[in-house]
């Protein structure tokens, strides 16, 4: 039988009067509010969600009173909050969002219903997008509450409790489901009820994965046989002692400090029929740094490079790179330590690590033949229009000199000038002498003619200076433009052949963004097997000897460019090639790895 309204009011007043009569270990309303507001300010959160358990009859009034008072205290600090009930369908991870920044989700109870709800929410993808705070009662401990709850390592889950005399805020997580619960002190309340939080950022608090072992696929990608053989220049490493390197420098920056020695992308060390380890290579060394920084190990499974015999469940066999993407997609392995092209198709099924290398592919051919030294080189700095402008300038200045001299002789100063006449042809000779930086044996005396002389000499100095500078750069800087400048023009030119390394044919056929259409491939590449050289050096040497265009990377050109005996030019065409490792979708370690 429900209580009468006046009995409910009486019970409510009694609970309000004796609300503080809890054990000393339980957080008071003021302390709870101070922790919540302190975290909201620390994380610059835009709102707060108060998540409470389904209310039992015996504690209904006290729970309602606590939530009302807590919401009021939060609102007094100009922070918006919403109270939602766990276990009733009101709480959805995707719905817990603020207009600005991440929300702070506060679990106000620690009963079984809260534990069951939390256990389900930790398995959702977007759990780490919020900041979580659990309020523990006096009799509840961290190991007991989180005994079968796996808090992801990439989330920020905090617990407010009183283990001693002071209210502490602890951070809890597990490096992997089933591993031991990790907890560390995040902050504490001062006597004035102000939260003092740690100064370490999230990545400093997650720099130890407790030696866990990741399962990884890999393949030996070397300068001799991998599809990436033209991209090895970035793997040149400056061998410095680690103490000499700034520890704030990113790992990829450390591995590109200087050019000392070529290494492959992945170099494997095989122990007979035993396990395989990554011994070197640019991507291998980067992964080794990840292991060292985050304190984890890797168990490698190596595939054979160059094989097309791997099965992914279809009628067609695939190469090892497609096999690795398939296995990571199925989450049979957590990561593939190898250089993968970042494509939208792959990004739809797996995640990529931070971009480790960006390569630019170009089409190389010989430049237009250089002409022997001729008079055209001396006329080359100025265009025909500019030369006509210089001649017109000489004629105008000569005309002004002759006109002003004539007007002075007949109108103002008949006996003033010497010589008696500046005829038009004689004036042209004088102005031409000015442009040749020659002086005059006679200087006009009238102001008008002297002004024309001054204007002529200034114009001559400007023109000669511009001509000299342009002529010097014209003769010293060789213009290495090819006969054709665009891919479309190359396709129309029937005298050129196009080629590339065999391992790049798969890219050409699978990715339409590279610009090499089927028509270009069938007409310029496929007819002649010699269009597919065995190495980048062979392809560039053929560029020098025949009318041949070679599709390759800038790294390959830098690596073997000094070994060829001709100048090379590039089309305006280019194709960007992004490389990274692949990792399972929504992997909790991706955020930590990308930060290193």
XYZ file of C-alpha atoms in Angstrom:
596
model
C 0.000 0.000 0.000
C 1.533 3.316 -1.031
C 2.409 5.841 1.645
C 0.204 8.874 2.133
C 1.557 12.146 0.740
C 2.140 13.643 4.196
C 4.043 10.540 5.274
C 6.250 10.818 2.203
C 6.991 14.454 3.014
C 7.783 13.530 6.607
C 10.163 10.762 5.558
C 11.797 13.067 3.039
C 12.413 15.742 5.704
C 13.924 13.159 8.052
C 16.318 11.963 5.377
C 17.245 15.537 4.527
C 17.995 16.223 8.194
C 20.051 13.117 8.775
C 21.556 12.792 5.274
C 25.038 13.487 6.540
C 24.835 10.634 9.065
C 26.724 8.205 6.803
C 30.013 6.527 7.476
C 33.121 8.661 7.369
C 34.316 6.774 4.290
C 31.352 7.794 2.132
C 31.730 10.876 -0.058
C 29.518 13.752 0.991
C 27.468 15.806 -1.429
C 29.990 18.653 -1.307
C 32.906 16.315 -1.993
C 31.099 14.582 -4.849
C 30.268 17.915 -6.433
C 33.864 19.119 -6.029
C 35.220 16.011 -7.780
C 32.752 16.296 -10.665
C 33.343 20.014 -11.222
C 37.106 19.528 -10.909
C 37.093 16.863 -13.627
C 34.796 18.951 -15.810
C 37.286 21.812 -15.648
C 40.335 19.540 -16.076
C 38.967 17.949 -19.249
C 37.156 21.134 -20.354
C 33.987 19.154 -20.759
C 30.829 20.743 -22.080
C 28.264 18.796 -20.036
C 27.756 16.135 -17.381
C 25.579 13.032 -17.452
C 24.503 11.604 -14.074
C 23.907 7.884 -14.596
C 22.122 6.284 -11.648
C 20.887 2.749 -11.141
C 17.274 1.657 -11.119
C 15.957 2.905 -7.768
C 14.868 0.428 -5.103
C 11.897 1.188 -2.913
C 13.830 1.292 0.338
C 16.241 3.931 -0.950
C 13.977 5.732 -3.373
C 13.631 8.985 -1.434
C 17.313 9.250 -0.495
C 18.440 8.580 -4.068
C 16.016 11.134 -5.460
C 17.131 13.695 -2.920
C 20.816 13.044 -3.652
C 20.352 13.447 -7.418
C 18.289 16.624 -6.998
C 20.861 18.184 -4.677
C 23.764 17.056 -6.877
C 22.158 18.499 -10.016
C 21.507 21.762 -8.194
C 25.107 22.034 -6.981
C 26.409 21.357 -10.494
C 24.105 23.976 -12.011
C 25.360 26.548 -9.485
C 28.755 26.154 -11.171
C 27.213 27.055 -14.575
C 27.503 23.494 -15.894
C 24.617 21.694 -17.545
C 23.786 18.163 -16.376
C 21.243 15.457 -17.188
C 20.182 12.524 -14.977
C 19.591 9.180 -16.733
C 18.681 5.779 -15.371
C 20.815 2.714 -16.119
C 19.147 -0.491 -17.225
C 16.009 1.140 -18.661
C 17.197 1.872 -22.191
C 17.727 5.566 -21.488
C 21.518 5.300 -21.651
C 23.174 4.886 -25.062
C 26.890 5.520 -25.581
C 26.253 7.283 -28.886
C 23.694 9.584 -27.221
C 26.069 10.712 -24.461
C 27.480 13.680 -26.323
C 28.001 17.378 -25.671
C 27.940 20.241 -28.115
C 31.502 21.081 -27.037
C 34.222 18.589 -26.118
C 33.743 15.278 -24.368
C 31.129 14.713 -21.649
C 31.834 13.545 -18.106
C 29.647 10.504 -17.385
C 29.161 10.040 -13.631
C 28.025 6.673 -12.263
C 26.451 7.664 -8.964
C 25.850 4.128 -7.630
C 27.913 0.957 -7.364
C 25.288 -1.779 -7.138
C 24.981 -4.899 -9.279
C 22.861 -3.160 -11.888
C 25.558 -0.519 -12.370
C 28.229 -3.210 -12.711
C 26.221 -5.127 -15.307
C 25.464 -1.990 -17.292
C 29.098 -0.884 -17.172
C 30.275 -4.313 -18.298
C 28.118 -4.001 -21.425
C 29.114 -0.403 -22.172
C 32.869 -1.111 -22.029
C 32.467 -3.416 -25.030
C 31.028 -0.658 -27.204
C 33.223 1.077 -29.778
C 32.679 4.648 -28.576
C 33.251 3.984 -24.889
C 36.565 5.898 -24.880
C 35.045 9.069 -26.320
C 33.744 10.091 -22.876
C 35.368 10.684 -19.515
C 33.937 8.309 -16.912
C 33.675 8.773 -13.149
C 32.531 6.094 -10.741
C 31.470 7.093 -7.206
C 32.297 4.238 -4.819
C 30.628 3.780 -1.481
C 32.634 3.103 1.674
C 32.312 -0.662 1.702
C 33.195 -1.125 -1.995
C 36.843 -1.533 -3.110
C 38.421 -1.205 -6.552
C 39.352 -4.898 -6.994
C 35.904 -5.986 -5.870
C 33.951 -3.605 -8.105
C 36.077 -4.201 -11.235
C 36.636 -7.925 -10.666
C 35.031 -8.876 -14.003
C 34.838 -5.482 -15.720
C 37.402 -4.774 -18.476
C 38.087 -1.054 -18.806
C 39.793 -0.475 -22.207
C 43.328 0.897 -22.126
C 42.452 3.761 -24.494
C 39.655 5.101 -22.241
C 39.809 7.451 -19.251
C 37.881 5.894 -16.386
C 38.215 7.505 -12.954
C 36.999 6.385 -9.553
C 36.265 8.729 -6.625
C 36.654 6.988 -3.251
C 38.073 7.513 0.221
C 40.748 4.851 0.928
C 42.053 6.859 3.893
C 41.366 10.268 5.346
C 41.437 12.064 1.990
C 39.160 11.683 -1.012
C 41.204 10.304 -3.900
C 40.502 10.013 -7.598
C 42.085 6.906 -9.105
C 42.365 5.921 -12.768
C 41.736 2.295 -13.705
C 42.172 0.261 -16.904
C 43.297 -3.111 -18.192
C 45.953 -3.386 -20.900
C 43.941 -6.294 -22.312
C 40.745 -8.100 -21.405
C 41.458 -10.580 -18.627
C 44.702 -8.898 -17.560
C 45.284 -7.568 -14.064
C 43.518 -4.324 -13.201
C 45.875 -1.333 -13.381
C 45.094 1.602 -11.114
C 47.038 4.730 -10.308
C 46.388 7.922 -8.455
C 44.938 10.657 -10.638
C 44.330 13.342 -8.010
C 42.858 14.140 -4.627
C 40.638 16.682 -2.897
C 42.301 19.372 -0.845
C 40.895 20.402 2.573
C 39.162 23.266 0.763
C 37.424 20.755 -1.542
C 39.418 21.588 -4.662
C 40.596 18.810 -6.949
C 44.358 18.603 -7.463
C 44.903 16.481 -10.572
C 48.042 14.994 -12.071
C 50.142 16.978 -14.536
C 50.908 13.903 -16.667
C 48.944 13.744 -19.890
C 47.065 10.684 -21.129
C 49.970 9.233 -23.118
C 52.383 9.507 -20.205
C 49.893 7.565 -18.092
C 49.619 4.865 -20.797
C 53.282 4.322 -21.644
C 53.441 0.802 -20.192
C 51.503 -2.114 -21.662
C 52.899 -4.473 -19.031
C 54.775 -6.668 -21.499
C 51.728 -7.968 -23.377
C 52.307 -9.932 -26.590
C 50.730 -8.799 -29.861
C 50.112 -11.204 -32.721
C 51.464 -9.774 -35.979
C 51.824 -10.742 -39.620
C 54.790 -9.590 -41.647
C 56.612 -10.137 -44.927
C 60.189 -9.431 -45.882
C 60.050 -6.327 -48.089
C 63.577 -5.637 -49.315
C 65.365 -3.734 -52.050
C 65.792 -6.973 -53.946
C 62.298 -8.314 -54.227
C 59.466 -6.314 -52.672
C 56.833 -4.264 -54.482
C 58.280 -1.298 -52.689
C 61.880 -1.645 -53.889
C 62.000 1.856 -55.341
C 61.029 3.440 -52.048
C 64.046 2.616 -49.941
C 65.793 5.961 -49.642
C 63.790 7.015 -46.609
C 65.149 4.064 -44.673
C 68.618 5.525 -44.382
C 69.478 5.942 -40.764
C 71.929 8.008 -38.858
C 73.511 5.763 -36.228
C 73.534 7.959 -33.160
C 73.539 6.963 -29.593
C 70.030 7.318 -28.221
C 71.214 9.651 -25.485
C 72.263 12.141 -28.166
C 68.789 12.295 -29.700
C 66.136 14.610 -28.348
C 63.602 12.363 -26.654
C 60.784 14.696 -27.665
C 61.546 13.969 -31.321
C 59.105 11.603 -33.017
C 60.310 8.125 -33.906
C 60.027 8.631 -37.659
C 62.035 11.849 -37.380
C 64.813 10.001 -35.542
C 64.985 7.409 -38.318
C 65.399 10.052 -41.024
C 68.113 12.189 -39.429
C 70.790 11.493 -42.017
C 71.787 9.366 -44.970
C 74.269 6.670 -44.067
C 73.120 3.277 -45.278
C 70.264 1.767 -47.309
C 67.959 -0.646 -45.518
C 64.785 -2.448 -46.651
C 61.354 -1.757 -45.254
C 61.177 -5.076 -43.409
C 64.140 -7.363 -42.795
C 63.439 -10.685 -41.080
C 65.700 -12.896 -39.005
C 64.810 -16.576 -39.290
C 65.950 -19.157 -36.737
C 65.739 -22.294 -38.860
C 62.288 -23.737 -38.364
C 61.819 -21.666 -35.217
C 60.214 -18.255 -34.710
C 60.724 -15.283 -37.009
C 61.826 -11.884 -35.715
C 61.987 -8.485 -37.363
C 65.675 -7.574 -37.465
C 65.633 -4.295 -39.372
C 64.176 -2.232 -42.170
C 62.541 1.142 -41.847
C 59.128 -0.174 -40.805
C 60.779 -2.843 -38.691
C 62.876 -0.315 -36.776
C 59.832 1.891 -36.228
C 57.917 -1.067 -34.784
C 60.889 -1.947 -32.567
C 60.745 1.593 -31.167
C 57.024 1.161 -30.489
C 57.777 -2.021 -28.537
C 60.454 -0.268 -26.499
C 58.404 2.844 -25.774
C 55.204 1.028 -24.794
C 56.754 -2.104 -23.231
C 55.172 -4.869 -25.278
C 56.376 -7.806 -27.377
C 55.359 -9.132 -30.775
C 54.865 -12.683 -31.976
C 55.466 -12.658 -35.746
C 54.083 -14.897 -38.468
C 55.909 -14.366 -41.754
C 54.467 -14.793 -45.240
C 56.540 -15.429 -48.358
C 57.201 -12.444 -50.588
C 56.396 -12.904 -54.268
C 53.955 -15.732 -53.692
C 50.485 -15.666 -55.225
C 49.245 -18.812 -53.484
C 47.410 -17.432 -50.445
C 43.733 -18.254 -50.002
C 41.211 -15.812 -48.542
C 38.115 -17.892 -49.099
C 37.516 -17.222 -52.767
C 38.321 -19.023 -56.008
C 41.300 -16.764 -56.692
C 44.654 -16.905 -54.932
C 46.130 -13.609 -53.709
C 49.497 -12.103 -52.809
C 50.750 -11.826 -49.194
C 49.673 -8.198 -48.770
C 46.024 -8.951 -49.550
C 46.286 -12.013 -47.317
C 47.550 -9.902 -44.408
C 44.735 -7.367 -44.817
C 42.216 -10.217 -44.824
C 43.649 -11.798 -41.668
C 43.741 -8.474 -39.806
C 40.177 -7.790 -40.904
C 39.106 -11.119 -39.366
C 41.076 -10.157 -36.213
C 43.134 -13.313 -36.386
C 46.094 -10.944 -35.993
C 46.194 -7.525 -34.382
C 48.626 -5.805 -36.732
C 50.523 -6.357 -39.975
C 54.068 -4.984 -39.769
C 54.659 -4.200 -43.433
C 54.350 -1.239 -45.837
C 50.734 -1.001 -47.029
C 49.244 1.442 -49.482
C 46.528 3.545 -47.857
C 43.471 2.996 -50.033
C 39.761 3.595 -49.339
C 39.011 -0.099 -49.907
C 41.423 -1.151 -47.183
C 40.352 1.644 -44.838
C 36.811 0.280 -44.982
C 37.824 -3.024 -43.341
C 40.960 -2.218 -41.291
C 42.571 0.796 -39.673
C 45.915 2.304 -40.587
C 48.603 3.491 -38.255
C 49.940 7.009 -38.586
C 51.226 7.677 -42.110
C 54.875 6.565 -42.130
C 55.887 7.502 -45.645
C 54.521 9.472 -48.566
C 56.111 8.772 -51.940
C 55.651 10.582 -55.224
C 55.564 8.651 -58.481
C 56.452 10.443 -61.718
C 57.041 9.673 -65.402
C 60.671 10.210 -66.454
C 61.926 10.881 -69.979
C 64.734 12.779 -71.653
C 64.479 16.563 -72.032
C 64.331 18.324 -75.360
C 67.774 18.393 -77.068
C 69.948 21.406 -76.221
C 70.889 23.565 -79.196
C 74.446 24.690 -79.800
C 75.433 28.205 -78.860
C 73.904 30.563 -81.469
C 72.700 34.100 -81.827
C 69.275 32.941 -80.721
C 70.639 32.570 -77.186
C 71.377 36.292 -77.061
C 67.914 37.192 -78.265
C 66.286 34.603 -76.046
C 66.073 36.611 -72.784
C 63.516 38.983 -74.322
C 60.474 37.928 -76.251
C 59.723 39.360 -79.640
C 57.151 41.701 -78.146
C 59.667 43.038 -75.646
C 62.311 43.565 -78.335
C 59.758 45.502 -80.382
C 58.995 47.551 -77.274
C 62.691 48.436 -76.844
C 62.916 49.526 -80.499
C 59.734 51.582 -80.134
C 61.184 53.194 -76.996
C 64.333 54.201 -78.912
C 62.251 55.703 -81.702
C 60.023 57.636 -79.286
C 62.974 59.077 -77.342
C 64.753 59.999 -80.590
C 61.585 61.652 -81.895
C 61.181 63.668 -78.683
C 64.830 64.821 -78.845
C 64.516 65.906 -82.480
C 61.155 67.612 -81.866
C 62.288 69.566 -78.776
C 65.475 70.651 -80.569
C 63.474 71.820 -83.596
C 61.014 73.789 -81.470
C 63.855 75.430 -79.526
C 65.704 76.429 -82.686
C 62.675 78.000 -84.370
C 60.649 79.366 -81.479
C 62.814 80.215 -78.481
C 66.593 79.951 -78.858
C 67.693 80.172 -82.507
C 71.426 80.294 -81.700
C 71.395 78.397 -78.430
C 72.023 74.785 -79.479
C 75.183 73.378 -80.930
C 75.151 71.477 -83.235
C 72.648 73.491 -85.133
C 70.324 70.515 -85.696
C 69.372 67.208 -84.035
C 67.834 65.539 -87.053
C 65.695 62.475 -86.483
C 68.325 60.069 -87.831
C 71.075 61.724 -85.824
C 68.813 61.554 -82.720
C 68.321 57.798 -83.310
C 72.101 57.401 -83.356
C 72.383 59.337 -80.066
C 69.687 57.281 -78.330
C 71.216 54.033 -79.615
C 74.522 55.175 -78.108
C 72.691 55.732 -74.803
C 71.376 52.143 -74.886
C 74.930 50.965 -75.562
C 76.076 52.867 -72.466
C 78.128 55.303 -74.578
C 78.650 58.987 -73.821
C 78.071 61.982 -76.162
C 80.708 64.422 -77.420
C 78.205 67.295 -77.280
C 75.574 67.808 -74.607
C 72.444 69.822 -75.414
C 72.032 73.048 -73.475
C 68.272 73.508 -73.460
C 66.361 72.106 -70.476
C 63.926 70.212 -72.683
C 66.673 68.360 -74.605
C 68.605 67.637 -71.422
C 65.459 66.154 -69.882
C 65.124 63.867 -72.911
C 68.795 62.863 -72.542
C 68.271 62.030 -68.865
C 65.166 59.984 -69.666
C 67.048 58.079 -72.364
C 69.967 57.168 -70.106
C 67.685 56.025 -67.242
C 65.653 53.863 -69.626
C 68.856 52.412 -71.054
C 70.211 51.495 -67.605
C 66.976 49.713 -66.675
C 66.792 47.784 -69.952
C 70.455 46.746 -69.899
C 70.292 45.623 -66.265
C 67.193 43.520 -66.931
C 68.702 42.051 -70.097
C 72.010 41.185 -68.396
C 70.349 39.430 -65.455
C 68.018 37.468 -67.715
C 70.818 36.536 -70.118
C 73.021 35.203 -67.311
C 70.225 33.037 -65.882
C 69.206 31.999 -69.393
C 72.721 30.740 -70.189
C 73.495 29.126 -66.811
C 70.180 27.459 -65.918
C 69.427 24.622 -68.290
C 65.791 24.195 -69.158
C 65.033 20.478 -68.801
C 61.554 20.363 -70.217
C 60.615 17.243 -72.182
C 59.218 17.169 -75.695
C 55.777 16.444 -74.208
C 54.624 17.816 -70.877
C 51.423 15.976 -69.969
C 50.326 12.357 -69.821
C 47.687 13.026 -72.454
C 50.316 14.451 -74.817
C 52.531 11.431 -74.187
C 49.635 9.111 -75.039
C 49.080 10.981 -78.323
C 52.777 10.814 -79.239
C 53.251 7.574 -81.157
C 57.062 7.649 -80.899
C 57.306 6.992 -77.148
C 56.991 3.753 -75.206
C 56.003 3.625 -71.546
C 57.265 1.177 -68.928
C 57.566 0.415 -65.218
C 58.732 -2.305 -62.854
C 56.715 -5.509 -62.906
C 55.573 -5.161 -59.308
C 53.850 -1.856 -60.078
C 51.588 -3.365 -62.737
C 49.197 -4.480 -59.988
C 48.885 -0.889 -58.781
C 48.241 0.378 -62.297
C 45.493 -2.163 -62.872
C 43.808 -1.877 -59.473
C 43.864 1.874 -58.838
C 42.193 4.132 -61.404
C 43.511 7.282 -59.709
C 47.019 6.755 -61.127
C 45.899 7.991 -64.564
C 47.323 5.057 -66.549
C 44.208 3.915 -68.397
C 43.672 0.535 -70.009
C 44.105 2.125 -73.422
C 47.513 3.553 -72.449
C 48.559 0.223 -70.990
C 47.494 -1.824 -74.026
C 49.102 0.513 -76.564
C 52.261 1.757 -74.827
C 53.238 -0.921 -72.269
C 51.852 -4.367 -73.102
C 53.123 -4.831 -76.703
C 56.824 -4.946 -75.789
C 58.114 -7.093 -72.864
C 61.191 -4.847 -72.712
C 58.958 -2.087 -71.372
C 59.059 -3.937 -68.025
C 62.680 -3.620 -66.827
C 64.086 -5.728 -64.001
C 65.351 -2.748 -61.987
C 64.995 0.996 -61.694
C 68.548 1.482 -62.984
C 67.786 -0.488 -66.135
C 64.644 1.556 -66.729
C 66.434 4.887 -66.327
C 69.281 3.766 -68.613
C 66.748 2.906 -71.271
C 65.310 6.411 -70.905
C 68.733 7.764 -71.851
C 69.137 5.518 -74.914
C 65.695 5.404 -76.525
C 62.436 7.300 -76.714
C 61.173 5.627 -73.558
C 59.195 6.998 -70.596
C 59.626 5.308 -67.211
C 56.998 5.317 -64.412
C 58.880 5.285 -61.108
C 59.250 6.998 -57.732
C 61.317 10.003 -56.739
C 63.143 7.821 -54.196
C 64.307 5.474 -56.955
C 65.554 8.421 -58.997
C 67.523 9.765 -56.041
C 68.924 6.318 -55.327
C 70.218 5.424 -58.801
C 70.095 8.770 -60.612
C 73.851 9.339 -60.311
C 74.553 6.096 -62.182
C 72.976 7.248 -65.456
C 74.757 9.410 -68.019
C 72.022 11.768 -69.208
C 69.738 14.504 -68.008
C 66.144 13.597 -67.263
C 62.886 15.505 -67.279
C 59.443 14.917 -65.782
C 55.915 15.174 -67.020
C 53.508 17.368 -65.086
C 51.835 14.079 -64.088
C 52.407 12.661 -60.592
C 50.830 10.019 -58.340
C 51.059 10.104 -54.542
C 51.730 6.867 -52.734
C 51.008 6.695 -48.955
C 52.407 3.880 -46.823
C 51.454 2.766 -43.310
C 50.914 -0.404 -41.278
C 47.466 -1.941 -40.898
C 45.872 -2.678 -37.540
C 42.550 -4.154 -36.522
C 39.540 -1.887 -36.670
C 38.906 0.033 -33.417
C 42.089 -1.348 -31.912
C 42.611 0.151 -28.410
C 46.391 0.441 -28.981
C 46.176 2.420 -32.240
C 45.865 5.722 -30.420
C 48.930 4.963 -28.285
C 50.995 3.772 -31.257
C 50.144 6.803 -33.388
C 51.280 9.154 -30.632
C 54.819 7.745 -30.404
